[in-house]
Amino acid sequence: MSMTSKMKALWISLLLLTAMVNAPNCLAKESSASSSTLSPAFSLDDVGMTPWGPIAPGSIGRPRVALALGGGGLRGAAHVGVLRVLRREGIPIDCITGCSIGSVVGGLYCAGMPLETIEAKLLSGQIQRAYAPIWVRSPLLQPIALAVATIRRQPGLSNASRFAKYLDKQLAPYNRRVENVNPRFCALANNLIDGQPYQMLTGNLASAIAVSSALPPVIKPVHTELGDFIDGGLRANVPTTAARNFDPAIVIGVSVTQNIQPTTHKKVRTIKGVADRMTVMGASVIDTYHSQLADITIGPDCNGISIFSTKRSDVVKAIQAGECAAEAALPAIRRQLQKHGMTPANAYNLPAGVRPIGVVPAPNPL
């Protein structure tokens, strides 16, 4: 970067800092959305929060299969690849639990949004921009935004309602209520007040996804009558325990957490370097524990992809990694189905030799 460019960047940063300090709601500015495109009862409070526990899923006439989609920022684009392979192969998925990006992909999919549409929104960066404003995504502006948030005693850089309103608009042609989607869906969140995990099984789907994705300090905790809620991945980044609440015969877990690789002394000589390393180590331990609670774990190789990456190439890489990992897991999945007397055909009550359309009814066109 030339000296002139650096000076321009510094000048812009100073102007932004001044604007942030003087504008009361700058950091919490919500994306505009016309009332005609939002759900009539849209509200972040319109979510049925309940402590973790058994769910009464109802009988489907055969053993149930649950899919637990883990958190991991942009690495979660791999979930699109996993779902694509499972659907292509006719693997039945009756319920999906999700944390963070797992709740984003899983929730949109359960609502009826085609995988191709979800993929397009990730490739274009639309979802990433809606989740994290420019002052969060920019390496130049992020430290300034953090400083302003600290000065103004704010618990985060942006509001969850910004992301929720975006999601609600995207869900307009599909199911907008958690209790109405198919497959069944459950988003997870953690309560800062009582320290306990909660599951969201009813209410506005966009709100449930946004609460499950409220990762501090990027997104402020969501305040409700029950407490202050944040990203569901803190206690169970791969929500296999929540998936077990649906009483399934088979749980398939998908972990997109970066594997622990040896690093260098130079990379852990700064506060940020140490914090990043501790995050990777902690997430790896949590994911390892919860992945062991699944009957099959799919682990896409997303190493090298930052959770806040804005690169289109990283989306492509993650989706391809999800497809490869899911294909590698197919033999184990089929063995589990056979163990419970199922095949991809009879799981859908189809005649032998007839290939099912997919995990859910044929999606609406793009």
GROMACS .gro file of C-alpha atoms in nm:
model
  366
    1MET     CA    1   0.000   0.000   0.000
    2SER     CA    2   0.142   0.340  -0.097
    3MET     CA    3   0.190   0.623   0.152
    4THR     CA    4  -0.095   0.815  -0.013
    5SER     CA    5  -0.328   0.518   0.027
    6LYS     CA    6  -0.227   0.477   0.390
    7MET     CA    7  -0.298   0.843   0.460
    8LYS     CA    8  -0.639   0.815   0.295
    9ALA     CA    9  -0.719   0.505   0.500
   10LEU     CA   10  -0.609   0.679   0.820
   11TRP     CA   11  -0.817   0.986   0.737
   12ILE     CA   12  -1.124   0.774   0.666
   13SER     CA   13  -1.070   0.584   0.991
   14LEU     CA   14  -1.052   0.906   1.191
   15LEU     CA   15  -1.371   1.033   1.029
   16LEU     CA   16  -1.544   0.704   1.107
   17LEU     CA   17  -1.423   0.709   1.466
   18THR     CA   18  -1.564   1.060   1.509
   19ALA     CA   19  -1.895   0.954   1.357
   20MET     CA   20  -1.917   0.645   1.578
   21VAL     CA   21  -1.850   0.837   1.897
   22ASN     CA   22  -2.099   1.110   1.816
   23ALA     CA   23  -2.374   0.897   1.661
   24PRO     CA   24  -2.565   0.720   1.943
   25ASN     CA   25  -2.678   0.423   1.738
   26CYS     CA   26  -2.402   0.389   1.481
   27LEU     CA   27  -2.269   0.059   1.606
   28ALA     CA   28  -2.616  -0.078   1.657
   29LYS     CA   29  -2.764   0.042   1.330
   30GLU     CA   30  -3.007  -0.207   1.192
   31SER     CA   31  -3.052  -0.289   0.826
   32SER     CA   32  -3.360  -0.133   0.676
   33ALA     CA   33  -3.650  -0.359   0.591
   34SER     CA   34  -3.995  -0.255   0.483
   35SER     CA   35  -4.280  -0.369   0.704
   36SER     CA   36  -4.436  -0.545   0.405
   37THR     CA   37  -4.147  -0.791   0.381
   38LEU     CA   38  -4.116  -0.873   0.751
   39SER     CA   39  -4.326  -1.130   0.935
   40PRO     CA   40  -4.633  -0.965   1.091
   41ALA     CA   41  -4.517  -1.069   1.440
   42PHE     CA   42  -4.144  -1.029   1.376
   43SER     CA   43  -3.951  -0.977   1.698
   44LEU     CA   44  -3.638  -1.110   1.861
   45ASP     CA   45  -3.863  -1.187   2.159
   46ASP     CA   46  -4.078  -1.413   1.939
   47VAL     CA   47  -3.876  -1.726   2.012
   48GLY     CA   48  -3.978  -2.019   2.230
   49MET     CA   49  -3.680  -2.059   2.465
   50THR     CA   50  -3.671  -2.376   2.675
   51PRO     CA   51  -3.388  -2.541   2.874
   52TRP     CA   52  -3.231  -2.842   2.710
   53GLY     CA   53  -3.442  -3.151   2.753
   54PRO     CA   54  -3.639  -3.425   2.573
   55ILE     CA   55  -3.848  -3.319   2.274
   56ALA     CA   56  -4.172  -3.490   2.174
   57PRO     CA   57  -4.110  -3.528   1.801
   58GLY     CA   58  -4.405  -3.755   1.723
   59SER     CA   59  -4.401  -4.090   1.549
   60ILE     CA   60  -4.283  -4.124   1.188
   61GLY     CA   61  -4.322  -4.502   1.162
   62ARG     CA   62  -3.951  -4.582   1.150
   63PRO     CA   63  -3.628  -4.503   1.338
   64ARG     CA   64  -3.545  -4.134   1.333
   65VAL     CA   65  -3.223  -3.980   1.192
   66ALA     CA   66  -3.091  -3.650   1.328
   67LEU     CA   67  -2.823  -3.420   1.187
   68ALA     CA   68  -2.620  -3.190   1.414
   69LEU     CA   69  -2.456  -2.899   1.228
   70GLY     CA   70  -2.171  -2.730   1.414
   71GLY     CA   71  -2.054  -2.370   1.431
   72GLY     CA   72  -1.743  -2.229   1.268
   73GLY     CA   73  -1.819  -1.911   1.076
   74LEU     CA   74  -1.756  -1.927   0.703
   75ARG     CA   75  -1.624  -2.280   0.742
   76GLY     CA   76  -1.988  -2.373   0.794
   77ALA     CA   77  -2.042  -2.336   0.419
   78ALA     CA   78  -1.929  -2.700   0.427
   79HIS     CA   79  -2.276  -2.784   0.562
   80VAL     CA   80  -2.415  -2.705   0.217
   81GLY     CA   81  -2.187  -2.969   0.066
   82VAL     CA   82  -2.277  -3.224   0.333
   83LEU     CA   83  -2.652  -3.171   0.286
   84ARG     CA   84  -2.615  -3.192  -0.090
   85VAL     CA   85  -2.451  -3.535  -0.073
   86LEU     CA   86  -2.695  -3.671   0.186
   87ARG     CA   87  -2.989  -3.557  -0.021
   88ARG     CA   88  -2.843  -3.688  -0.345
   89GLU     CA   89  -2.791  -4.030  -0.185
   90GLY     CA   90  -3.137  -4.038  -0.030
   91ILE     CA   91  -3.014  -4.042   0.330
   92PRO     CA   92  -3.318  -3.959   0.546
   93ILE     CA   93  -3.284  -3.658   0.774
   94ASP     CA   94  -3.581  -3.610   1.005
   95CYS     CA   95  -3.449  -3.333   1.230
   96ILE     CA   96  -3.161  -3.086   1.231
   97THR     CA   97  -3.001  -2.910   1.525
   98GLY     CA   98  -2.768  -2.618   1.466
   99CYS     CA   99  -2.536  -2.377   1.639
  100SER     CA  100  -2.422  -2.048   1.485
  101ILE     CA  101  -2.355  -2.102   1.112
  102GLY     CA  102  -2.499  -2.450   1.157
  103SER     CA  103  -2.828  -2.290   1.257
  104VAL     CA  104  -2.808  -2.053   0.958
  105VAL     CA  105  -2.761  -2.325   0.695
  106GLY     CA  106  -2.977  -2.579   0.879
  107GLY     CA  107  -3.260  -2.335   0.948
  108LEU     CA  108  -3.278  -2.201   0.594
  109TYR     CA  109  -3.270  -2.554   0.456
  110CYS     CA  110  -3.543  -2.683   0.687
  111ALA     CA  111  -3.758  -2.383   0.592
  112GLY     CA  112  -3.753  -2.503   0.232
  113MET     CA  113  -3.484  -2.280   0.080
  114PRO     CA  114  -3.303  -2.475  -0.195
  115LEU     CA  115  -2.939  -2.558  -0.130
  116GLU     CA  116  -2.852  -2.380  -0.455
  117THR     CA  117  -3.003  -2.060  -0.319
  118ILE     CA  118  -2.817  -2.088   0.013
  119GLU     CA  119  -2.496  -2.155  -0.178
  120ALA     CA  120  -2.553  -1.851  -0.400
  121LYS     CA  121  -2.608  -1.626  -0.100
  122LEU     CA  122  -2.282  -1.746   0.056
  123LEU     CA  123  -2.086  -1.716  -0.269
  124SER     CA  124  -2.207  -1.360  -0.320
  125GLY     CA  125  -2.113  -1.268   0.038
  126GLN     CA  126  -2.471  -1.160   0.107
  127ILE     CA  127  -2.508  -1.361   0.427
  128GLN     CA  128  -2.166  -1.257   0.554
  129ARG     CA  129  -2.235  -0.886   0.497
  130ALA     CA  130  -2.576  -0.909   0.665
  131TYR     CA  131  -2.423  -1.078   0.969
  132ALA     CA  132  -2.118  -0.858   1.017
  133PRO     CA  133  -2.120  -0.488   0.915
  134ILE     CA  134  -1.818  -0.337   0.741
  135TRP     CA  135  -1.669  -0.210   1.067
  136VAL     CA  136  -1.664  -0.569   1.195
  137ARG     CA  137  -1.525  -0.734   0.881
  138SER     CA  138  -1.258  -0.475   0.799
  139PRO     CA  139  -0.916  -0.535   0.966
  140LEU     CA  140  -0.866  -0.159   0.956
  141LEU     CA  141  -1.196  -0.059   1.111
  142GLN     CA  142  -1.245  -0.343   1.359
  143PRO     CA  143  -0.998  -0.211   1.621
  144ILE     CA  144  -1.164   0.131   1.600
  145ALA     CA  145  -1.509  -0.019   1.642
  146LEU     CA  146  -1.390  -0.222   1.940
  147ALA     CA  147  -1.241   0.091   2.098
  148VAL     CA  148  -1.563   0.286   2.048
  149ALA     CA  149  -1.772   0.001   2.188
  150THR     CA  150  -1.545  -0.011   2.492
  151ILE     CA  151  -1.564   0.365   2.546
  152ARG     CA  152  -1.941   0.360   2.518
  153ARG     CA  153  -1.966   0.047   2.737
  154GLN     CA  154  -2.140  -0.161   2.473
  155PRO     CA  155  -2.130  -0.544   2.491
  156GLY     CA  156  -2.088  -0.588   2.115
  157LEU     CA  157  -2.038  -0.423   1.778
  158SER     CA  158  -2.375  -0.491   1.615
  159ASN     CA  159  -2.729  -0.599   1.700
  160ALA     CA  160  -2.869  -0.944   1.630
  161SER     CA  161  -3.183  -0.775   1.497
  162ARG     CA  162  -2.984  -0.657   1.195
  163PHE     CA  163  -2.916  -1.018   1.090
  164ALA     CA  164  -3.263  -1.136   1.193
  165LYS     CA  165  -3.435  -0.882   0.970
  166TYR     CA  166  -3.220  -0.985   0.675
  167LEU     CA  167  -3.303  -1.353   0.733
  168ASP     CA  168  -3.673  -1.281   0.772
  169LYS     CA  169  -3.680  -1.110   0.433
  170GLN     CA  170  -3.502  -1.404   0.270
  171LEU     CA  171  -3.749  -1.646   0.426
  172ALA     CA  172  -4.055  -1.463   0.288
  173PRO     CA  173  -4.132  -1.736   0.026
  174TYR     CA  174  -4.072  -2.017   0.276
  175ASN     CA  175  -4.171  -2.129   0.626
  176ARG     CA  176  -4.106  -1.854   0.880
  177ARG     CA  177  -4.202  -2.045   1.196
  178VAL     CA  178  -3.969  -2.293   1.365
  179GLU     CA  179  -4.256  -2.526   1.453
  180ASN     CA  180  -4.373  -2.547   1.090
  181VAL     CA  181  -4.053  -2.646   0.910
  182ASN     CA  182  -3.972  -2.988   0.768
  183PRO     CA  183  -3.739  -3.152   0.866
  184ARG     CA  184  -3.784  -3.051   1.231
  185PHE     CA  185  -3.537  -2.786   1.342
  186CYS     CA  186  -3.386  -2.678   1.671
  187ALA     CA  187  -3.147  -2.385   1.717
  188LEU     CA  188  -2.927  -2.362   2.026
  189ALA     CA  189  -2.826  -2.063   2.239
  190ASN     CA  190  -2.656  -2.001   2.574
  191ASN     CA  191  -2.790  -1.785   2.856
  192LEU     CA  192  -2.527  -1.560   3.013
  193ILE     CA  193  -2.742  -1.507   3.323
  194ASP     CA  194  -2.790  -1.865   3.442
  195GLY     CA  195  -2.505  -2.013   3.237
  196GLN     CA  196  -2.730  -2.279   3.085
  197PRO     CA  197  -2.795  -2.389   2.725
  198TYR     CA  198  -3.140  -2.338   2.574
  199GLN     CA  199  -3.317  -2.481   2.272
  200MET     CA  200  -3.551  -2.291   2.039
  201LEU     CA  201  -3.832  -2.505   1.899
  202THR     CA  202  -4.105  -2.248   1.832
  203GLY     CA  203  -4.137  -1.891   1.717
  204ASN     CA  204  -3.992  -1.678   1.441
  205LEU     CA  205  -3.728  -1.880   1.255
  206ALA     CA  206  -3.514  -1.579   1.160
  207SER     CA  207  -3.503  -1.468   1.523
  208ALA     CA  208  -3.404  -1.816   1.642
  209ILE     CA  209  -3.120  -1.832   1.390
  210ALA     CA  210  -2.999  -1.483   1.478
  211VAL     CA  211  -2.996  -1.555   1.852
  212SER     CA  212  -2.807  -1.882   1.795
  213SER     CA  213  -2.551  -1.685   1.590
  214ALA     CA  214  -2.498  -1.397   1.834
  215LEU     CA  215  -2.123  -1.435   1.878
  216PRO     CA  216  -1.964  -1.184   2.119
  217PRO     CA  217  -1.809  -0.936   2.076
  218VAL     CA  218  -1.929  -0.916   1.715
  219ILE     CA  219  -2.298  -0.939   1.808
  220LYS     CA  220  -2.444  -0.808   2.131
  221PRO     CA  221  -2.617  -1.059   2.360
  222VAL     CA  222  -2.991  -1.078   2.296
  223HIS     CA  223  -3.188  -0.966   2.601
  224THR     CA  224  -3.519  -1.140   2.679
  225GLU     CA  225  -3.727  -1.200   2.991
  226LEU     CA  226  -3.534  -1.524   3.048
  227GLY     CA  227  -3.188  -1.369   3.025
  228ASP     CA  228  -2.919  -1.256   2.784
  229PHE     CA  229  -2.851  -1.505   2.507
  230ILE     CA  230  -2.543  -1.561   2.291
  231ASP     CA  231  -2.411  -1.802   2.028
  232GLY     CA  232  -2.508  -2.163   2.093
  233GLY     CA  233  -2.160  -2.296   2.020
  234LEU     CA  234  -2.007  -2.192   2.352
  235ARG     CA  235  -2.108  -2.512   2.531
  236ALA     CA  236  -2.183  -2.748   2.243
  237ASN     CA  237  -2.044  -2.630   1.912
  238VAL     CA  238  -2.155  -2.958   1.750
  239PRO     CA  239  -2.505  -2.991   1.901
  240THR     CA  240  -2.523  -3.370   1.923
  241THR     CA  241  -2.667  -3.366   2.274
  242ALA     CA  242  -2.954  -3.146   2.150
  243ALA     CA  243  -3.002  -3.385   1.856
  244ARG     CA  244  -3.040  -3.671   2.106
  245ASN     CA  245  -3.334  -3.482   2.257
  246PHE     CA  246  -3.534  -3.578   1.945
  247ASP     CA  247  -3.489  -3.944   2.046
  248PRO     CA  248  -3.326  -4.048   1.717
  249ALA     CA  249  -3.185  -4.391   1.640
  250ILE     CA  250  -2.896  -4.230   1.450
  251VAL     CA  251  -2.718  -3.899   1.503
  252ILE     CA  252  -2.487  -3.762   1.235
  253GLY     CA  253  -2.261  -3.484   1.358
  254VAL     CA  254  -2.082  -3.234   1.134
  255SER     CA  255  -1.780  -3.053   1.280
  256VAL     CA  256  -1.613  -2.773   1.084
  257THR     CA  257  -1.374  -2.669   1.360
  258GLN     CA  258  -1.018  -2.619   1.247
  259ASN     CA  259  -0.789  -2.904   1.350
  260ILE     CA  260  -0.508  -2.820   1.589
  261GLN     CA  261  -0.188  -2.787   1.389
  262PRO     CA  262   0.161  -2.709   1.526
  263THR     CA  263   0.233  -2.338   1.524
  264THR     CA  264   0.537  -2.117   1.580
  265HIS     CA  265   0.654  -1.906   1.870
  266LYS     CA  266   0.623  -1.596   1.654
  267LYS     CA  267   0.249  -1.650   1.606
  268VAL     CA  268   0.178  -1.657   1.982
  269ARG     CA  269   0.383  -1.355   2.083
  270THR     CA  270   0.088  -1.115   2.074
  271ILE     CA  271  -0.235  -1.095   2.272
  272LYS     CA  272  -0.434  -1.163   1.954
  273GLY     CA  273  -0.211  -1.457   1.865
  274VAL     CA  274  -0.255  -1.615   2.206
  275ALA     CA  275  -0.630  -1.551   2.203
  276ASP     CA  276  -0.667  -1.706   1.858
  277ARG     CA  277  -0.465  -2.011   1.962
  278MET     CA  278  -0.668  -2.054   2.282
  279THR     CA  279  -0.993  -2.031   2.081
  280VAL     CA  280  -0.880  -2.304   1.841
  281MET     CA  281  -0.764  -2.527   2.126
  282GLY     CA  282  -1.082  -2.480   2.328
  283ALA     CA  283  -1.313  -2.533   2.032
  284SER     CA  284  -1.124  -2.846   1.934
  285VAL     CA  285  -1.167  -2.999   2.280
  286ILE     CA  286  -1.540  -2.915   2.292
  287ASP     CA  287  -1.599  -3.044   1.940
  288THR     CA  288  -1.409  -3.365   2.008
  289TYR     CA  289  -1.623  -3.439   2.313
  290HIS     CA  290  -1.958  -3.368   2.148
  291SER     CA  291  -1.863  -3.538   1.822
  292GLN     CA  292  -1.809  -3.859   2.018
  293LEU     CA  293  -2.177  -3.849   2.111
  294ALA     CA  294  -2.270  -3.892   1.744
  295ASP     CA  295  -2.300  -4.228   1.571
  296ILE     CA  296  -2.118  -4.087   1.268
  297THR     CA  297  -1.910  -3.772   1.257
  298ILE     CA  298  -1.842  -3.588   0.932
  299GLY     CA  299  -1.536  -3.363   0.955
  300PRO     CA  300  -1.478  -3.148   0.645
  301ASP     CA  301  -1.119  -3.028   0.606
  302CYS     CA  302  -1.166  -2.654   0.647
  303ASN     CA  303  -0.818  -2.578   0.777
  304GLY     CA  304  -0.692  -2.241   0.662
  305ILE     CA  305  -1.038  -2.086   0.631
  306SER     CA  306  -1.098  -1.802   0.876
  307ILE     CA  307  -1.437  -1.790   1.047
  308PHE     CA  308  -1.470  -1.429   0.929
  309SER     CA  309  -1.332  -1.487   0.581
  310THR     CA  310  -1.490  -1.283   0.301
  311LYS     CA  311  -1.323  -1.475   0.018
  312ARG     CA  312  -1.546  -1.639  -0.239
  313SER     CA  313  -1.275  -1.900  -0.291
  314ASP     CA  314  -1.307  -2.003   0.075
  315VAL     CA  315  -1.681  -2.062   0.031
  316VAL     CA  316  -1.607  -2.286  -0.268
  317LYS     CA  317  -1.334  -2.468  -0.076
  318ALA     CA  318  -1.560  -2.526   0.226
  319ILE     CA  319  -1.852  -2.657   0.018
  320GLN     CA  320  -1.621  -2.894  -0.169
  321ALA     CA  321  -1.472  -3.010   0.162
  322GLY     CA  322  -1.822  -3.082   0.290
  323GLU     CA  323  -1.904  -3.288  -0.017
  324CYS     CA  324  -1.581  -3.489   0.006
  325ALA     CA  325  -1.623  -3.557   0.378
  326ALA     CA  326  -1.988  -3.659   0.338
  327GLU     CA  327  -1.905  -3.896   0.052
  328ALA     CA  328  -1.633  -4.055   0.264
  329ALA     CA  329  -1.886  -4.107   0.545
  330LEU     CA  330  -2.153  -4.270   0.325
  331PRO     CA  331  -2.045  -4.633   0.392
  332ALA     CA  332  -2.065  -4.576   0.769
  333ILE     CA  333  -2.402  -4.402   0.734
  334ARG     CA  334  -2.543  -4.686   0.524
  335ARG     CA  335  -2.422  -4.941   0.781
  336GLN     CA  336  -2.607  -4.750   1.053
  337LEU     CA  337  -2.923  -4.740   0.842
  338GLN     CA  338  -2.902  -5.114   0.779
  339LYS     CA  339  -2.844  -5.176   1.150
  340HIS     CA  340  -3.183  -5.019   1.215
  341GLY     CA  341  -3.356  -5.193   0.925
  342MET     CA  342  -3.348  -4.897   0.687
  343THR     CA  343  -3.216  -4.826   0.341
  344PRO     CA  344  -3.231  -4.493   0.157
  345ALA     CA  345  -3.536  -4.627  -0.031
  346ASN     CA  346  -3.744  -4.785   0.246
  347ALA     CA  347  -3.666  -4.496   0.483
  348TYR     CA  348  -3.900  -4.296   0.262
  349ASN     CA  349  -4.149  -4.582   0.229
  350LEU     CA  350  -4.066  -4.609  -0.141
  351PRO     CA  351  -4.066  -4.927  -0.352
  352ALA     CA  352  -3.732  -5.105  -0.385
  353GLY     CA  353  -3.521  -4.954  -0.660
  354VAL     CA  354  -3.705  -4.621  -0.658
  355ARG     CA  355  -3.475  -4.331  -0.572
  356PRO     CA  356  -3.616  -4.074  -0.330
  357ILE     CA  357  -3.636  -3.712  -0.440
  358GLY     CA  358  -3.436  -3.595  -0.141
  359VAL     CA  359  -3.424  -3.528   0.230
  360VAL     CA  360  -3.717  -3.288   0.207
  361PRO     CA  361  -3.992  -3.245  -0.049
  362ALA     CA  362  -3.874  -3.098  -0.380
  363PRO     CA  363  -3.770  -2.737  -0.301
  364ASN     CA  364  -3.920  -2.429  -0.458
  365PRO     CA  365  -3.739  -2.306  -0.770
  366LEU     CA  366  -3.478  -2.029  -0.735
   0.00000   0.00000   0.00000
